[in-house]
Amino acid sequence: MFKNRSYLLGIGTGIIVGALLLQIMSARPAAVGPGTTFDEMDPLKLKEQASKYYQVFDKETKLFTQADFDAGVKTKLKEETDKLLASKPQAQQQTKIVVYVQPNLDATAVTELLIKTGIISDRKAFTAELEKQGGNFKIQVGPHVFEGVLDMKQVVANLIAVQ
């Protein structure tokens, strides 16, 4: 009647053997260690077993994401810069900075020198004040002393003044 009787017999036998194996596997309890199950383990042993393969933390431990960490760093950075800016004018009042302007330096080079030494912080404002006072070609060669906090007019006047 059937030409492929052995094929069907093999499929049926495979299904029956698979079902038996599935029943045997589901009837046996899962073993964690030698003779113990998860329910029988105390929390310390369970934590010890899990720490072999995973990072294990207590429930009370606060874990931060990268976004939380970045936000914390930004707030701390802002606090520290505010503290630094608050203390900077006092520190500048006590300091005395001497800048030596060499011969053949143009206004751009002097501006860079003043920015590097921390006397000025705004390049455009200094350049505008220098042009306003006509000092682009009047900058005097030699040492210039800057004490305390100075505005742009005082800085330009110090650079133009004959020493």
Coordinates of N, CA and C in Angstrom, one line a residue:
M1 N 0.8 -1.2 0.0 CA 0.0 0.0 0.0 C 0.9 1.3 0.0
F2 N 1.7 1.4 1.0 CA 2.6 2.6 1.0 C 4.0 2.2 0.5
K3 N 4.5 2.9 -0.4 CA 5.8 2.6 -1.0 C 7.0 3.1 0.0
N4 N 6.7 4.1 0.8 CA 7.7 4.7 1.7 C 7.4 4.3 3.1
R5 N 7.1 3.1 3.4 CA 6.7 2.7 4.7 C 7.8 2.8 5.7
S6 N 9.0 2.5 5.3 CA 10.2 2.6 6.3 C 10.4 4.1 6.6
Y7 N 10.2 5.0 5.7 CA 10.4 6.4 6.0 C 9.4 6.9 7.0
L8 N 8.1 6.5 6.9 CA 7.1 6.9 7.9 C 7.4 6.2 9.2
L9 N 7.8 5.0 9.2 CA 8.2 4.3 10.5 C 9.3 5.1 11.2
G10 N 10.3 5.6 10.5 CA 11.4 6.3 11.1 C 10.9 7.6 11.7
I11 N 10.1 8.3 11.0 CA 9.6 9.6 11.5 C 8.8 9.4 12.8
G12 N 7.9 8.4 12.8 CA 7.1 8.1 14.0 C 7.9 7.7 15.1
T13 N 8.9 6.8 14.9 CA 9.9 6.4 16.0 C 10.6 7.6 16.5
G14 N 11.1 8.5 15.7 CA 11.8 9.7 16.1 C 10.9 10.6 17.0
I15 N 9.7 10.8 16.6 CA 8.7 11.6 17.4 C 8.5 11.0 18.8
I16 N 8.3 9.7 18.8 CA 8.1 9.0 20.1 C 9.4 9.1 21.0
V17 N 10.5 8.9 20.4 CA 11.8 9.0 21.2 C 12.0 10.4 21.7
G18 N 11.7 11.4 20.8 CA 11.9 12.8 21.2 C 10.9 13.2 22.4
A19 N 9.7 12.7 22.3 CA 8.8 13.0 23.4 C 9.2 12.3 24.7
L20 N 9.7 11.1 24.7 CA 10.2 10.5 25.9 C 11.4 11.2 26.5
L21 N 12.3 11.6 25.6 CA 13.5 12.4 26.1 C 13.0 13.7 26.7
L22 N 12.1 14.4 26.2 CA 11.6 15.6 26.7 C 10.9 15.4 28.1
Q23 N 10.2 14.3 28.3 CA 9.6 14.0 29.5 C 10.7 13.7 30.6
I24 N 11.7 13.0 30.2 CA 12.8 12.7 31.1 C 13.5 14.0 31.6
M25 N 13.8 14.9 30.6 CA 14.5 16.1 31.0 C 13.6 17.0 31.9
S26 N 12.3 17.1 31.6 CA 11.5 18.0 32.4 C 11.2 17.4 33.8
A27 N 11.3 16.1 34.0 CA 11.0 15.5 35.3 C 12.2 15.6 36.2
R28 N 13.4 15.8 35.7 CA 14.6 15.9 36.5 C 14.8 17.3 37.0
P29 N 15.1 17.6 38.3 CA 15.3 18.9 38.8 C 16.6 19.5 38.3
A30 N 16.6 20.8 38.1 CA 17.9 21.4 37.7 C 18.9 21.5 38.8
A31 N 20.1 21.0 38.5 CA 21.1 21.0 39.5 C 22.0 22.2 39.3
V32 N 22.3 22.9 40.5 CA 23.2 24.0 40.4 C 24.6 23.5 40.7
G33 N 24.8 22.8 41.7 CA 26.1 22.3 42.1 C 26.0 20.8 42.4
P34 N 26.9 20.3 43.1 CA 26.8 18.9 43.4 C 25.7 18.6 44.4
G35 N 24.6 18.2 44.0 CA 23.5 17.8 44.8 C 22.7 19.0 45.4
T36 N 22.8 20.2 44.8 CA 22.0 21.3 45.3 C 21.2 22.0 44.2
T37 N 20.1 22.6 44.6 CA 19.3 23.4 43.6 C 19.3 24.8 44.0
F38 N 18.7 25.7 43.1 CA 18.7 27.1 43.4 C 17.9 27.4 44.7
D39 N 16.8 26.6 44.9 CA 15.9 26.8 46.1 C 16.7 26.5 47.4
E40 N 17.6 25.5 47.3 CA 18.3 25.0 48.5 C 19.5 25.9 48.8
M41 N 20.0 26.7 47.9 CA 21.2 27.5 48.1 C 20.8 28.7 49.0
D42 N 21.7 29.1 49.9 CA 21.6 30.3 50.6 C 22.1 31.4 49.7
P43 N 21.7 32.7 50.0 CA 22.0 33.8 49.1 C 23.5 34.0 48.9
L44 N 24.3 33.7 49.9 CA 25.8 33.9 49.8 C 26.4 32.9 48.8
K45 N 25.9 31.7 48.9 CA 26.4 30.7 47.9 C 25.9 31.0 46.5
L46 N 24.7 31.4 46.4 CA 24.1 31.8 45.1 C 24.9 33.0 44.5
K47 N 25.2 34.0 45.3 CA 26.0 35.1 44.9 C 27.4 34.7 44.4
E48 N 27.9 33.8 45.2 CA 29.3 33.3 44.8 C 29.3 32.5 43.5
Q49 N 28.3 31.7 43.3 CA 28.2 31.0 42.0 C 27.9 31.9 40.9
A50 N 27.0 32.9 41.1 CA 26.7 33.9 40.0 C 27.9 34.8 39.7
S51 N 28.7 35.1 40.7 CA 29.9 36.0 40.4 C 31.0 35.4 39.6
K52 N 30.9 34.1 39.4 CA 31.9 33.4 38.5 C 31.7 33.9 37.1
Y53 N 30.4 34.2 36.7 CA 30.1 34.5 35.3 C 29.6 35.9 35.1
Y54 N 29.1 36.5 36.1 CA 28.4 37.8 36.0 C 28.9 38.8 37.1
Q55 N 28.7 40.1 36.8 CA 28.9 41.1 37.9 C 27.7 41.1 38.8
V56 N 27.9 40.9 40.1 CA 26.8 40.8 41.0 C 26.9 42.0 42.0
F57 N 25.8 42.7 42.1 CA 25.7 43.9 43.0 C 24.5 43.7 43.9
D58 N 24.6 44.3 45.1 CA 23.5 44.3 46.0 C 22.4 45.1 45.5
K59 N 21.2 44.9 46.1 CA 20.0 45.7 45.6 C 20.2 47.2 46.0
E60 N 20.9 47.5 47.1 CA 21.0 48.8 47.6 C 22.1 49.6 46.8
T61 N 22.9 48.9 46.1 CA 24.0 49.6 45.3 C 23.4 50.4 44.2
K62 N 23.7 51.7 44.1 CA 23.2 52.6 43.1 C 24.2 52.4 41.9
L63 N 23.6 52.0 40.7 CA 24.3 51.9 39.5 C 24.0 53.1 38.6
F64 N 25.0 53.7 38.0 CA 24.8 54.9 37.2 C 25.0 54.5 35.7
T65 N 24.2 55.1 34.9 CA 24.4 55.0 33.5 C 25.4 56.0 33.0
Q66 N 25.8 55.9 31.8 CA 26.7 56.9 31.2 C 26.2 58.3 31.2
A67 N 24.9 58.4 31.0 CA 24.2 59.7 31.0 C 24.2 60.4 32.4
D68 N 23.9 59.5 33.4 CA 24.0 60.0 34.8 C 25.4 60.5 35.1
F69 N 26.4 59.7 34.7 CA 27.8 60.1 35.0 C 28.1 61.4 34.4
D70 N 27.8 61.5 33.1 CA 28.1 62.8 32.3 C 27.4 64.0 33.0
A71 N 26.2 63.8 33.4 CA 25.5 64.9 34.0 C 26.1 65.3 35.4
G72 N 26.6 64.3 36.1 CA 27.3 64.6 37.4 C 28.6 65.3 37.1
V73 N 29.3 64.9 36.1 CA 30.6 65.6 35.7 C 30.4 67.0 35.3
K74 N 29.3 67.2 34.5 CA 29.0 68.6 34.1 C 28.7 69.5 35.3
T75 N 27.9 69.0 36.2 CA 27.5 69.9 37.4 C 28.8 70.2 38.2
K76 N 29.6 69.2 38.4 CA 30.9 69.4 39.2 C 31.8 70.4 38.5
L77 N 31.9 70.2 37.2 CA 32.7 71.1 36.4 C 32.2 72.5 36.5
K78 N 30.9 72.7 36.4 CA 30.3 74.0 36.5 C 30.6 74.7 37.9
E79 N 30.4 73.8 38.9 CA 30.7 74.3 40.3 C 32.2 74.8 40.4
E80 N 33.1 74.0 39.9 CA 34.5 74.3 40.0 C 34.9 75.5 39.2
T81 N 34.3 75.7 38.0 CA 34.6 76.9 37.2 C 34.0 78.1 37.9
D82 N 32.8 78.0 38.5 CA 32.3 79.1 39.2 C 33.2 79.5 40.4
K83 N 33.7 78.5 41.1 CA 34.6 78.8 42.2 C 35.9 79.5 41.7
L84 N 36.4 79.0 40.6 CA 37.6 79.6 40.0 C 37.4 81.0 39.5
L85 N 36.2 81.2 38.9 CA 35.9 82.6 38.4 C 35.7 83.5 39.6
A86 N 35.1 83.0 40.7 CA 34.9 83.9 41.9 C 36.2 84.3 42.5
S87 N 37.2 83.4 42.5 CA 38.5 83.6 43.1 C 39.5 84.3 42.2
K88 N 39.2 84.3 40.9 CA 40.2 84.8 39.9 C 40.4 86.3 40.0
P89 N 39.4 87.2 40.2 CA 39.7 88.6 40.3 C 40.5 88.9 41.5
Q90 N 40.4 88.2 42.6 CA 41.2 88.5 43.8 C 42.6 88.1 43.5
A91 N 42.8 87.0 42.8 CA 44.2 86.5 42.5 C 44.8 87.5 41.5
Q92 N 44.1 88.0 40.6 CA 44.7 89.0 39.6 C 45.0 90.3 40.3
Q93 N 44.3 90.7 41.3 CA 44.6 92.0 42.0 C 46.0 91.9 42.7
Q94 N 46.4 90.7 43.1 CA 47.6 90.5 43.8 C 48.8 90.2 42.9
T95 N 48.5 89.9 41.7 CA 49.6 89.5 40.8 C 50.1 90.7 40.0
K96 N 51.3 90.6 39.5 CA 51.9 91.6 38.7 C 52.5 90.9 37.5
I97 N 52.1 91.2 36.3 CA 52.5 90.5 35.1 C 53.3 91.5 34.3
V98 N 54.5 91.1 33.9 CA 55.3 91.9 33.0 C 55.4 91.2 31.7
V99 N 55.1 92.0 30.6 CA 55.1 91.5 29.3 C 56.2 92.3 28.5
Y100 N 57.1 91.6 27.8 CA 58.1 92.3 27.0 C 57.6 92.3 25.6
V101 N 57.4 93.4 25.0 CA 57.1 93.5 23.6 C 58.4 93.7 22.8
Q102 N 58.6 92.8 21.9 CA 59.9 92.8 21.1 C 59.7 93.7 19.9
P103 N 60.8 94.2 19.4 CA 60.7 95.0 18.2 C 60.1 94.2 17.0
N104 N 59.5 94.9 16.1 CA 58.8 94.4 14.9 C 57.7 93.4 15.2
L105 N 57.0 93.5 16.3 CA 55.8 92.7 16.6 C 54.6 93.5 16.1
D106 N 53.8 92.9 15.4 CA 52.5 93.6 15.0 C 51.5 93.4 16.0
A107 N 50.3 94.1 15.8 CA 49.3 94.1 16.8 C 48.7 92.7 17.1
T108 N 48.7 91.9 16.0 CA 48.1 90.5 16.2 C 49.0 89.7 17.1
A109 N 50.3 89.8 16.9 CA 51.3 89.0 17.8 C 51.2 89.5 19.2
V110 N 51.0 90.8 19.4 CA 50.9 91.4 20.8 C 49.6 90.9 21.4
T111 N 48.5 90.8 20.6 CA 47.2 90.3 21.1 C 47.4 88.9 21.6
E112 N 48.0 88.0 20.8 CA 48.3 86.6 21.1 C 49.1 86.5 22.4
L113 N 50.1 87.4 22.5 CA 50.9 87.4 23.7 C 50.1 87.7 25.0
L114 N 49.2 88.7 24.9 CA 48.4 89.1 26.0 C 47.4 88.0 26.4
I115 N 46.9 87.3 25.4 CA 45.9 86.3 25.6 C 46.6 85.1 26.4
K116 N 47.8 84.8 25.9 CA 48.6 83.7 26.5 C 48.9 84.0 28.0
T117 N 49.2 85.2 28.3 CA 49.6 85.6 29.6 C 48.4 85.8 30.5
G118 N 47.2 85.9 29.9 CA 46.0 86.0 30.7 C 45.6 87.4 31.1
I119 N 46.2 88.4 30.4 CA 45.8 89.8 30.7 C 44.5 90.1 30.1
I120 N 44.3 89.6 28.9 CA 43.0 89.8 28.2 C 42.4 88.5 27.9
S121 N 41.1 88.4 27.7 CA 40.4 87.2 27.4 C 39.6 87.3 26.1
D122 N 39.3 88.5 25.7 CA 38.5 88.7 24.5 C 39.3 89.3 23.4
R123 N 39.7 88.6 22.4 CA 40.5 89.1 21.3 C 39.9 90.2 20.5
K124 N 38.6 90.0 20.2 CA 37.9 91.0 19.4 C 37.7 92.3 20.1
A125 N 37.4 92.3 21.4 CA 37.2 93.5 22.1 C 38.5 94.3 22.2
F126 N 39.6 93.5 22.4 CA 40.9 94.2 22.5 C 41.3 94.8 21.1
T127 N 41.1 94.1 20.1 CA 41.4 94.6 18.7 C 40.6 95.9 18.4
A128 N 39.3 95.8 18.8 CA 38.4 97.0 18.5 C 38.9 98.2 19.4
E129 N 39.3 98.0 20.6 CA 39.7 99.1 21.4 C 41.1 99.6 20.9
L130 N 41.9 98.7 20.4 CA 43.2 99.2 19.9 C 43.0 100.0 18.6
E131 N 42.1 99.6 17.8 CA 41.8 100.4 16.6 C 41.1 101.7 17.0
K132 N 40.3 101.7 18.0 CA 39.6 102.9 18.4 C 40.6 104.0 18.9
Q133 N 41.6 103.5 19.6 CA 42.6 104.5 20.2 C 43.7 104.7 19.2
G134 N 43.7 104.0 18.0 CA 44.7 104.3 17.0 C 46.0 103.7 17.4
G135 N 46.0 102.6 18.1 CA 47.3 102.1 18.6 C 47.9 100.9 17.8
N136 N 47.3 100.6 16.7 CA 47.8 99.5 15.9 C 49.3 99.6 15.6
F137 N 49.8 100.9 15.3 CA 51.2 101.1 15.0 C 51.9 101.9 16.0
K138 N 51.3 102.1 17.2 CA 51.9 102.9 18.3 C 52.3 102.1 19.4
I139 N 52.2 100.8 19.3 CA 52.6 99.9 20.5 C 54.1 100.1 20.7
Q140 N 54.5 100.4 22.0 CA 55.8 100.7 22.3 C 56.6 99.4 22.6
V141 N 57.9 99.3 22.2 CA 58.7 98.2 22.4 C 59.3 98.3 23.8
G142 N 59.4 97.1 24.5 CA 59.9 97.1 25.9 C 59.0 96.4 26.8
P143 N 59.4 96.5 28.1 CA 58.6 95.8 29.1 C 57.3 96.6 29.5
H144 N 56.2 96.0 29.7 CA 55.0 96.6 30.1 C 54.5 95.9 31.3
V145 N 54.2 96.6 32.4 CA 53.7 96.0 33.7 C 52.2 96.1 33.8
F146 N 51.6 95.0 34.1 CA 50.1 95.0 34.3 C 49.9 94.5 35.7
E147 N 49.2 95.3 36.5 CA 48.8 94.9 37.9 C 47.3 94.9 38.1
G148 N 46.8 93.9 38.7 CA 45.4 93.8 39.0 C 44.5 93.6 37.8
V149 N 43.2 93.8 38.0 CA 42.3 93.7 36.9 C 42.2 95.0 36.1
L150 N 42.4 94.9 34.8 CA 42.4 96.0 34.0 C 41.4 95.9 32.9
D151 N 40.8 97.0 32.5 CA 39.8 96.9 31.4 C 40.6 97.2 30.1
M152 N 40.0 97.0 29.0 CA 40.7 97.1 27.7 C 41.3 98.5 27.5
K153 N 40.6 99.6 27.9 CA 41.2 100.9 27.7 C 42.5 101.0 28.5
Q154 N 42.6 100.5 29.7 CA 43.8 100.6 30.5 C 44.9 99.8 29.9
V155 N 44.6 98.6 29.3 CA 45.6 97.7 28.7 C 46.2 98.4 27.5
V156 N 45.3 99.0 26.6 CA 45.8 99.7 25.4 C 46.6 100.9 25.8
A157 N 46.2 101.6 26.8 CA 46.9 102.8 27.2 C 48.3 102.4 27.7
N158 N 48.4 101.3 28.4 CA 49.7 100.8 28.9 C 50.6 100.5 27.8
L159 N 50.1 99.9 26.7 CA 50.9 99.4 25.6 C 51.3 100.6 24.7
I160 N 50.5 101.7 24.7 CA 50.8 102.8 23.8 C 51.8 103.8 24.5
A161 N 51.6 103.9 25.9 CA 52.4 104.8 26.7 C 53.9 104.6 26.5
V162 N 54.6 105.7 26.5 CA 56.1 105.6 26.4 C 56.6 105.4 27.8
Q163 N 57.5 104.4 27.9 CA 58.0 104.1 29.2 C 59.4 104.6 29.5

